[in-house]
Amino acid sequence: DVKVTQSSRYLVKRTGEKVFLECVQDMDHENMFWYRQDPGLGLRLIYFSYDVKMKEKGDIPEGYSVSREKKERFSLILESASTNQTSMYLCASRQTGLHQPQHFGDGTRLSIL
Amino acid sequence: DAKTTQPPSMDCAEGRAANLPCNHSTISGNEYVYWYRQIHSQGPQYIIHGLKNNETNEMASLIITEDRKSSTLILPHATLRDTAVYYCIVTRGGGADGLTFGKGTHLIIQP
């Protein structure tokens, strides 16, 4: 079974802090993704990566950056956290290839105070 | 990606088959239908996908109409653990550029 592990289930940070969310997958998947999920807005794509060292902006990249130095790890960085970044953050991975599904971690619930 | 329409909520008795409909009338020929579900406080879980033939796996069956404008996800013997939000997604490449989730159907399994 595919395992996507997010480093924390719950995280509390302060406004202005630099925040790192980590995601690791164990299936040698090339593609990795970061979403956020908010009530009434559903899941929205922040950034994704086709492979190591590659990154692409999703629908809402503002205020975020990412890092993919190793194939199994995809980090989401909040450069200067703000209260409107309080959300559930979900990481996913998928194997390259047409019609391969995405596999998700259990999410990190981040609160910015 | 084609737009999908799902009922906002459904109930089903435990042990019965749960049939979740999805309308995707603007689907194009090379788009697949994917189903995911999200149990409370967990990440979305992939269930099944298909193009035009019916598909079955250990979790569910997917029935796609001949004109491909709608589909039904079938959970053959629903249990309380199947209570979740179910998302129907139509996409060409499986989500290589990310997936667009709608509001889904909140399925409640009643004891």
mmCIF file of N, CA and C in Angstrom, chain A residues 25 28-33 50 92-103, chain B residues 34 93-98:
data_model
loop_
_atom_site.group_PDB
_atom_site.id
_atom_site.type_symbol
_atom_site.label_atom_id
_atom_site.label_comp_id
_atom_site.label_asym_id
_atom_site.label_seq_id
_atom_site.Cartn_x
_atom_site.Cartn_y
_atom_site.Cartn_z
ATOM 1 N N GLN A 25 6.751 10.228 0.963
ATOM 2 C CA GLN A 25 6.052 9.073 0.395
ATOM 3 C C GLN A 25 7.056 7.947 0.170
ATOM 4 N N ASP A 28 8.226 5.698 -4.255
ATOM 5 C CA ASP A 28 9.053 6.123 -5.392
ATOM 6 C C ASP A 28 8.234 6.876 -6.449
ATOM 7 N N HIS A 29 7.211 7.591 -6.005
ATOM 8 C CA HIS A 29 6.377 8.350 -6.936
ATOM 9 C C HIS A 29 7.105 9.595 -7.418
ATOM 10 N N GLU A 30 6.922 9.908 -8.701
ATOM 11 C CA GLU A 30 7.549 11.103 -9.255
ATOM 12 C C GLU A 30 6.782 12.377 -8.897
ATOM 13 N N ASN A 31 5.456 12.300 -8.941
ATOM 14 C CA ASN A 31 4.637 13.505 -8.774
ATOM 15 C C ASN A 31 4.222 13.674 -7.319
ATOM 16 N N MET A 32 4.300 14.913 -6.840
ATOM 17 C CA MET A 32 3.822 15.215 -5.491
ATOM 18 C C MET A 32 3.085 16.552 -5.492
ATOM 19 N N PHE A 33 2.165 16.710 -4.529
ATOM 20 C CA PHE A 33 1.223 17.827 -4.543
ATOM 21 C C PHE A 33 0.987 18.340 -3.118
ATOM 22 N N TYR A 50 6.620 17.650 -10.566
ATOM 23 C CA TYR A 50 6.650 16.479 -11.445
ATOM 24 C C TYR A 50 7.785 15.521 -11.065
ATOM 25 N N ALA A 92 -0.140 14.911 -1.383
ATOM 26 C CA ALA A 92 -0.477 13.734 -2.178
ATOM 27 C C ALA A 92 0.689 13.375 -3.087
ATOM 28 N N SER A 93 0.705 12.123 -3.517
ATOM 29 C CA SER A 93 1.708 11.704 -4.493
ATOM 30 C C SER A 93 1.052 10.787 -5.517
ATOM 31 N N ARG A 94 1.687 10.674 -6.673
ATOM 32 C CA ARG A 94 1.208 9.751 -7.696
ATOM 33 C C ARG A 94 2.370 9.343 -8.572
ATOM 34 N N GLN A 95 2.210 8.178 -9.142
ATOM 35 C CA GLN A 95 3.193 7.665 -10.081
ATOM 36 C C GLN A 95 2.963 8.313 -11.430
ATOM 37 N N THR A 96 4.026 8.633 -12.131
ATOM 38 C CA THR A 96 3.898 9.150 -13.489
ATOM 39 C C THR A 96 3.254 8.093 -14.364
ATOM 40 N N GLY A 97 2.369 8.521 -15.215
ATOM 41 C CA GLY A 97 1.706 7.567 -16.101
ATOM 42 C C GLY A 97 0.257 7.969 -16.201
ATOM 43 N N LEU A 98 -0.278 7.803 -17.385
ATOM 44 C CA LEU A 98 -1.644 8.248 -17.609
ATOM 45 C C LEU A 98 -2.583 7.473 -16.698
ATOM 46 N N HIS A 99 -3.490 8.218 -16.098
ATOM 47 C CA HIS A 99 -4.568 7.633 -15.312
ATOM 48 C C HIS A 99 -4.157 7.087 -13.961
ATOM 49 N N GLN A 100 -2.916 7.310 -13.555
ATOM 50 C CA GLN A 100 -2.536 6.906 -12.209
ATOM 51 C C GLN A 100 -3.214 7.818 -11.188
ATOM 52 N N PRO A 101 -3.818 7.265 -10.137
ATOM 53 C CA PRO A 101 -4.508 8.111 -9.154
ATOM 54 C C PRO A 101 -3.548 8.769 -8.181
ATOM 55 N N GLN A 102 -4.040 9.756 -7.483
ATOM 56 C CA GLN A 102 -3.275 10.378 -6.402
ATOM 57 C C GLN A 102 -3.570 9.662 -5.080
ATOM 58 N N HIS A 103 -2.554 9.666 -4.212
ATOM 59 C CA HIS A 103 -2.695 9.073 -2.884
ATOM 60 C C HIS A 103 -2.342 10.145 -1.867
ATOM 61 N N TYR B 34 -13.068 9.365 -11.911
ATOM 62 C CA TYR B 34 -12.405 8.918 -10.686
ATOM 63 C C TYR B 34 -13.334 9.150 -9.497
ATOM 64 N N GLY B 93 -5.855 13.133 -17.274
ATOM 65 C CA GLY B 93 -4.580 12.483 -16.992
ATOM 66 C C GLY B 93 -4.421 11.905 -15.614
ATOM 67 N N GLY B 94 -5.503 11.729 -14.895
ATOM 68 C CA GLY B 94 -5.382 11.149 -13.559
ATOM 69 C C GLY B 94 -4.971 12.138 -12.508
ATOM 70 N N GLY B 95 -4.816 13.400 -12.910
ATOM 71 C CA GLY B 95 -4.441 14.394 -11.913
ATOM 72 C C GLY B 95 -2.979 14.735 -11.942
ATOM 73 N N ALA B 96 -2.337 14.617 -13.083
ATOM 74 C CA ALA B 96 -0.913 14.948 -13.175
ATOM 75 C C ALA B 96 -0.659 16.412 -12.821
ATOM 76 N N ASP B 97 -1.629 17.263 -13.115
ATOM 77 C CA ASP B 97 -1.514 18.685 -12.800
ATOM 78 C C ASP B 97 -2.357 19.062 -11.596
ATOM 79 N N GLY B 98 -2.744 18.091 -10.818
ATOM 80 C CA GLY B 98 -3.605 18.362 -9.677
ATOM 81 C C GLY B 98 -5.038 17.965 -9.957
#
